[in-house]
XYZ file of C-alpha atoms in Angstrom:
369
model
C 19.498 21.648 13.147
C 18.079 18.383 11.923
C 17.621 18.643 8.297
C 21.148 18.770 6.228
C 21.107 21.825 4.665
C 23.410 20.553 1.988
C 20.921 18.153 0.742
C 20.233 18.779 -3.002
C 18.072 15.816 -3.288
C 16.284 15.040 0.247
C 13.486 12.405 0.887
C 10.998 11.672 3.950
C 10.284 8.024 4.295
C 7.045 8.071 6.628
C 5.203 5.025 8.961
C 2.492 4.410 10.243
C 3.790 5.870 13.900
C 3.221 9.380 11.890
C -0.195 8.295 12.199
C -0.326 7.205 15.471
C 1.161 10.007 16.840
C -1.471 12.160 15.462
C 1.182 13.976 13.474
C -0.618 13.583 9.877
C -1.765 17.202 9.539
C 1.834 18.565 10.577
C 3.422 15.700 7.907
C 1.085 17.663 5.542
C 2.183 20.924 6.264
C 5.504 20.271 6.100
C 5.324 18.905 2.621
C 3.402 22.054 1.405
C 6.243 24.149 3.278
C 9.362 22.176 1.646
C 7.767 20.178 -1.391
C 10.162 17.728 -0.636
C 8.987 14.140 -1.853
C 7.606 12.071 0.833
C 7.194 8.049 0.715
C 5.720 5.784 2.859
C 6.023 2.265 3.864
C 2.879 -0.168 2.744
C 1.609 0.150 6.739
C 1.257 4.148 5.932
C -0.113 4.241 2.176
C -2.351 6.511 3.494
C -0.735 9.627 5.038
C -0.446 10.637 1.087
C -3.354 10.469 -1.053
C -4.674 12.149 -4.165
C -1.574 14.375 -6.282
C 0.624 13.881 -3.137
C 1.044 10.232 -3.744
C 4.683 9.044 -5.273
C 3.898 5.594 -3.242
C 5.294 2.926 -1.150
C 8.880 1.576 -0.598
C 9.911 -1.901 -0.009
C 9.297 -5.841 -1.434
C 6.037 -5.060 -3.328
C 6.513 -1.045 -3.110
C 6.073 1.215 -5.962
C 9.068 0.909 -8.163
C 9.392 4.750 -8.621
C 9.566 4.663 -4.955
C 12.237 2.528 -4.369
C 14.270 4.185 -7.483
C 13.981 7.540 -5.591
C 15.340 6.182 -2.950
C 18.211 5.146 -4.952
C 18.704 7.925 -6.021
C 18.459 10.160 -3.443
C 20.848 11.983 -1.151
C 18.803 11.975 2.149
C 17.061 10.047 4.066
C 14.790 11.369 6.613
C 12.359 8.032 8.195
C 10.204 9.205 10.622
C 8.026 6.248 12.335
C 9.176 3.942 10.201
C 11.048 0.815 11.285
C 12.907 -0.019 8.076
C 12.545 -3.621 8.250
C 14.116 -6.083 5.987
C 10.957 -6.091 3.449
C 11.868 -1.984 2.982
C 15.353 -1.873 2.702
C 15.682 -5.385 1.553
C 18.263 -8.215 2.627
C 21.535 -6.194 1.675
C 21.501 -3.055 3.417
C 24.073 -1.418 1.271
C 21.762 -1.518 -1.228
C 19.265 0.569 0.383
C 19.794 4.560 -0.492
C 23.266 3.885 -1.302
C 24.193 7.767 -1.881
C 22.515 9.380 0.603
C 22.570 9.964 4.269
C 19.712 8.410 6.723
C 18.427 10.013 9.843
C 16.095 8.015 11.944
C 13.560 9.625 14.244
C 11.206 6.887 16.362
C 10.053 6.324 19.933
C 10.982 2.611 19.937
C 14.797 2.315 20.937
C 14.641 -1.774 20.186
C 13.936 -0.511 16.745
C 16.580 2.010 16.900
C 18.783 -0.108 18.011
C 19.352 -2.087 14.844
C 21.915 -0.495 12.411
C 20.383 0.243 8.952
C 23.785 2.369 7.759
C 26.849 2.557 9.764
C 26.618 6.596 9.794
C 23.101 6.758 10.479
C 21.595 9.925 12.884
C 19.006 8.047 15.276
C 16.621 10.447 17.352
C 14.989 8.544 20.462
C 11.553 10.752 19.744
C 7.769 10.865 19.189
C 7.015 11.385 15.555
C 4.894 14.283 16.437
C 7.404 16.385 18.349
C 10.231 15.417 15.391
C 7.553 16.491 12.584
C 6.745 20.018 14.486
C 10.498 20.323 14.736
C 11.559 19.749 11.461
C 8.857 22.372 10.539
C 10.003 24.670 12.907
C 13.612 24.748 10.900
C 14.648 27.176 7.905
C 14.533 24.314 5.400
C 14.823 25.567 1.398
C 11.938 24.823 -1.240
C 12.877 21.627 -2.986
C 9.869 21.673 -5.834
C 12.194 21.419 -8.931
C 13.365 17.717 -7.333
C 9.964 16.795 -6.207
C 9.147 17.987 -9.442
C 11.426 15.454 -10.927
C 9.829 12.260 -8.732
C 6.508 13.244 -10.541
C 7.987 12.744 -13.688
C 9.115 10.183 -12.686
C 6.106 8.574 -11.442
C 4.270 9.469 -14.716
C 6.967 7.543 -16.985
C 6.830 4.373 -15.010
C 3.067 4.504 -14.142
C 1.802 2.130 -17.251
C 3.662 -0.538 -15.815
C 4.163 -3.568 -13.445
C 0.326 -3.593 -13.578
C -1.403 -6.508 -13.283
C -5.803 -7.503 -13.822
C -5.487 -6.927 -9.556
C -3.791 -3.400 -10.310
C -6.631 -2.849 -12.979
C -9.398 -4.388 -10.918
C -8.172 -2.243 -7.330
C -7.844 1.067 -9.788
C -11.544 0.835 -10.736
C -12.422 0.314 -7.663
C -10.964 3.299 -6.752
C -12.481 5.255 -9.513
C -16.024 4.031 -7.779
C -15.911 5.031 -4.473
C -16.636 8.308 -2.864
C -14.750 11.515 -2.006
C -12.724 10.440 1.730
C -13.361 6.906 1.900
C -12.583 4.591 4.503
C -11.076 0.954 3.044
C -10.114 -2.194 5.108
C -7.729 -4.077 3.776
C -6.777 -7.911 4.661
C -3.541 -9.556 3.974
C -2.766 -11.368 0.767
C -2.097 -10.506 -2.618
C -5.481 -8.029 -2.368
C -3.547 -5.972 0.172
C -0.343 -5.456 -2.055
C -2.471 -4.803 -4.852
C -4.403 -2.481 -2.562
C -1.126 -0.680 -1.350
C 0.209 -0.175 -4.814
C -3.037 0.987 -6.825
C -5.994 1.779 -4.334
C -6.013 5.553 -4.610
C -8.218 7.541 -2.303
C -9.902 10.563 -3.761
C -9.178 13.357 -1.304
C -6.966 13.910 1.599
C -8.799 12.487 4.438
C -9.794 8.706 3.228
C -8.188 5.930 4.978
C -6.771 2.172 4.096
C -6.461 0.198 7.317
C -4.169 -2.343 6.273
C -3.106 -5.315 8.719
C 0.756 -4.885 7.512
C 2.985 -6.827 10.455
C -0.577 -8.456 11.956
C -0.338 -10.100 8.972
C -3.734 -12.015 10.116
C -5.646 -13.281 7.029
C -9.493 -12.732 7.609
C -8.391 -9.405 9.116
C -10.100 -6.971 6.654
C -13.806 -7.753 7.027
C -13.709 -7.237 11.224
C -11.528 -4.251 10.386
C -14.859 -3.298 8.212
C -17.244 -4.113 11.098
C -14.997 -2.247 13.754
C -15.305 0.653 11.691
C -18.633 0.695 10.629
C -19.871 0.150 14.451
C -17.412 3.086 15.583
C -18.646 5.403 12.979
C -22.648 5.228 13.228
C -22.745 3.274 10.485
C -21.156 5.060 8.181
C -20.757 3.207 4.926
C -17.359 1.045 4.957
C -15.305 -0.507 1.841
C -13.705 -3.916 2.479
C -11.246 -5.999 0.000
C -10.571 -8.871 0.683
C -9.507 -12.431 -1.120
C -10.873 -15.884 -1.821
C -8.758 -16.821 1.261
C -8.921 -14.282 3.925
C -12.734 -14.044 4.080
C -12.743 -17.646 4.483
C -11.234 -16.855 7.804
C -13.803 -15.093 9.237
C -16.927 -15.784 6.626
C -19.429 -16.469 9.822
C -18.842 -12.240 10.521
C -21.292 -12.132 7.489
C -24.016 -12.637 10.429
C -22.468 -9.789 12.122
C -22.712 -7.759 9.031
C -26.255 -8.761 8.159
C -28.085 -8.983 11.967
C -26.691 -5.334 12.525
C -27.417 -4.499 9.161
C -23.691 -2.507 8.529
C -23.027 -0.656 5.344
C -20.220 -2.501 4.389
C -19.294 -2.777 1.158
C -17.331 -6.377 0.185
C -15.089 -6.517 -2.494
C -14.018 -10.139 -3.179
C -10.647 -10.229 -5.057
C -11.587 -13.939 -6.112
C -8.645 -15.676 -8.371
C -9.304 -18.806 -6.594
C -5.962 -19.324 -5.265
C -4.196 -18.982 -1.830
C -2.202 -16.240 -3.714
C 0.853 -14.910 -1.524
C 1.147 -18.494 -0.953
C 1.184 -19.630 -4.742
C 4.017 -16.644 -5.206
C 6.563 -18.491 -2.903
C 5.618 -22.007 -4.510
C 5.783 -20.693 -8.096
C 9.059 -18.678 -7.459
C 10.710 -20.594 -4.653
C 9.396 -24.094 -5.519
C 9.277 -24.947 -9.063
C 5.774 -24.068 -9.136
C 5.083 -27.106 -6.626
C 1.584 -26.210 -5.484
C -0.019 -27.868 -2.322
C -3.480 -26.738 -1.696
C -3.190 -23.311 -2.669
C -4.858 -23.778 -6.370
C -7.915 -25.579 -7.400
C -5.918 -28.256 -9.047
C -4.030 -28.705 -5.821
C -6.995 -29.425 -3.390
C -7.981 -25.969 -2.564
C -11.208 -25.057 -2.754
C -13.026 -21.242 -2.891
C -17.368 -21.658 -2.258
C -19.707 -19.075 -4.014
C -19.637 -16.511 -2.034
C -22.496 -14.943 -3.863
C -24.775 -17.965 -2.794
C -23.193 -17.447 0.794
C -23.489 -13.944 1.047
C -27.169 -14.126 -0.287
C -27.793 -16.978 2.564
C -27.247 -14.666 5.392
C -29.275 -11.956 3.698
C -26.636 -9.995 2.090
C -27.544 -8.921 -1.961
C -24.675 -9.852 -3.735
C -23.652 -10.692 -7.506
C -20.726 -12.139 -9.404
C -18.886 -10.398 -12.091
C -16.248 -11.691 -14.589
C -15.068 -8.651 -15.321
C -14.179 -5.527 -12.459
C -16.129 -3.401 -15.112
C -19.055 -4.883 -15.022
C -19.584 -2.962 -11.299
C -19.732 0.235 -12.806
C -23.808 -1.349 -12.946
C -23.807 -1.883 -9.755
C -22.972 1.653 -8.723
C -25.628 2.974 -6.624
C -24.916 -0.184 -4.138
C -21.993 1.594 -3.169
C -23.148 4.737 -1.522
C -26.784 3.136 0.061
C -27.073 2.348 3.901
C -27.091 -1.496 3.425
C -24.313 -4.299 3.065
C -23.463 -5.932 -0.118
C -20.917 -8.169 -1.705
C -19.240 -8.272 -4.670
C -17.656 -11.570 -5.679
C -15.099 -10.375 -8.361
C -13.942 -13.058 -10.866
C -9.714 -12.778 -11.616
C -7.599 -15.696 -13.691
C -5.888 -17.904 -11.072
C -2.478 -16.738 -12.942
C -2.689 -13.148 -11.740
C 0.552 -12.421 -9.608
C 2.054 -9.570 -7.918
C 4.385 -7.436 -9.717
C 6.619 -5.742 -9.696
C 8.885 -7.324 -6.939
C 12.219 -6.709 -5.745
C 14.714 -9.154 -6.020
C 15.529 -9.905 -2.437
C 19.438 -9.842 -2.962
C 19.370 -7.408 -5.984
C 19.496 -3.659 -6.533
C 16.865 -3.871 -9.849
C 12.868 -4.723 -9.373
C 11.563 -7.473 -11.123
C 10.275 -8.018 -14.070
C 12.802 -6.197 -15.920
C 12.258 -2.629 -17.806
C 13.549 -2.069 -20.584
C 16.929 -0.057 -20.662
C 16.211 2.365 -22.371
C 13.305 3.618 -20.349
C 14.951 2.908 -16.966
C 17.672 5.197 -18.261
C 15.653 7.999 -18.267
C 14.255 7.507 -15.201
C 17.570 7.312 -13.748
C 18.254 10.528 -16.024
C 15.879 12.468 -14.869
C 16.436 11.717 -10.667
C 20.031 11.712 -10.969
């Protein structure tokens, strides 16, 4: 037997080797089988969309996510490498009261020591998933119940105009999407509030590539390997600036690829360290520091692409139908330079930051405990 059968209050923390392994449908069942909750790491947003989402552990994770974890008495990560920006820099911090059994097929992974009484299974994800199911594991739904409640206490929260903006978006788009993702502060805010309508949309996210510019060839990979099919990109003011000439690409071939442009004219991830780490000491990563972000609307309508500008993410519920035609557009979406990333754990602290009140983290902790 794998699973403790003692467990009152098990979790399944799942990465994106679920995925690769081609284990996503038996991840699925499982949950149906058990109900018990299942997280993810930012990599793996994906594997659970729609009503099965609690979210995302980790630095910029979902802070009911990382509060389950706390809380929990079991840790089953499958495919996931727990690195340093899940489980954070002290490691006794991370699912203090429960027990942690690792399943993954890379033993340089394995071999690093998360908890000193860890189980560690050399394994493909796929063959651990079907044998987990395979075992007489109890119904947990009052406990997963309890995450959901969770989830809906905390859920007005730690949510910024790129939370707001990325939750439109997601209101927008079709049944089953597929969304690239490129690495910045758009990618976090993708992670935490970019849910997919359905169960079989996916967010390609660059995670440890951490390549800005990444997103928009994700888009054109995509789009090419699909026939076509329309394709949703976000992306910053900074990252498409890494690869802006694959706007010819996009136009010559004439790709459906829809651009969001999460614009707050600001190197963002970069103005996080310098405002948190640095005294807010900016060096060209804010207009008043010597960086610069063009109109992309003039640049996207250069190569041929239709674009507009909006100052406000509801002003594209106008510009609707551009979503779900066969040609390429771009949508160059206005934020205040001062929109930041929250929440975000404290890299040496149990608590995510900014602060809750008390009174409502209480009851969290009420209810999970």
């Amino acid at each position: 037997m794998i699973f403790h059968s003692t467990s009152k209050k098990p979790i399944v923390i799942v990465g994106n080797g679920v995925r690769e392994s081609g284990a996503a449908d038996i991840l699925h069942e499982f949950y149906e089988k058990t109900k018990i909750p299942v997280l993810t790491t930012m990599n793996a947003v994906d594997l659970m969309q729609d009503e099965w989402k609690l979210g995302f552990i980790g630095t910029y994770g979902h802070r009911v996510a990382n509060m389950i974890v706390s809380q929990c008495d079991l840790v089953i990560a499958i495919g996931a490498r727990l690195g340093l920006r899940q489980t954070g820099n002290k490691k006794e911090y991370f699912a203090p009261n429960a027990k942690l059994i690792r399943a993954d097929i890379d033993q340089s992974e394995l071999s690093r020591t998360v908890k000193n009484d860890e189980e560690k299974y050399l394994i493909d994800a796929k063959e651990f998933l079907s044998k987990l199911l395979a075992e007489n594991i109890p119904t947990y739904s009052e406990w997963n119940s309890k995450c959901f409640q969770a989830k809906a206490i905390l859920s007005p929260f730690d949510k910024e105009l790129g939370n707001l903006c990325i939750e439109y978006i997601s209101s927008l788009l079709p049944d089953d999407p597929l969304v690239a993702v490129d690495i910045g502060q758009n990618q976090c805010w993708a992670a935490q509030s970019l849910t997919l309508k359905g169960k079989n949309g996916r967010i390609l996210i660059g995670g440890s590539y951490g390549s800005m510019g990444c997103g928009l060839p994700y888009a054109i990979g995509s789009s090419i390997y699909l026939k076509k099919q329309p394709i949703y990109c976000i992306t910053g003011d900074g990252g498409l600036q890494m690869n802006i000439q694959e706007l010819q690409t996009v136009a010559s071939e004439q790709l459906p690829i829809k651009i969001f442009v999460i614009n707050n004219k600001t190197l963002g991830k970069i103005t996080e360290i310098q405002r948190g780490g640095y005294n807010e000491h900016y060096l060209i990563t804010t207009e008043s520091s010597g960086y610069v972000a063009p109109d992309f609307e003039k640049i996207s309508n250069a190569y041929g692409i239709r674009s507009t500008t909006v100052y406000s993410y509801l002003e594209l519920e106008s510009f609707k139908d551009w979503l779900y035609d066969l040609e390429p557009c771009l949508f160059n979406i206005i934020l205040p330079e001062a929109t930041w990333l929250l929440p975000k754990m404290n890299w040496n602290e149990k608590e995510m930051l900014p602060l809750l009140d008390s009174n409502i983290m209480q009851q969290v902790k009420d209810i999970l405990s």
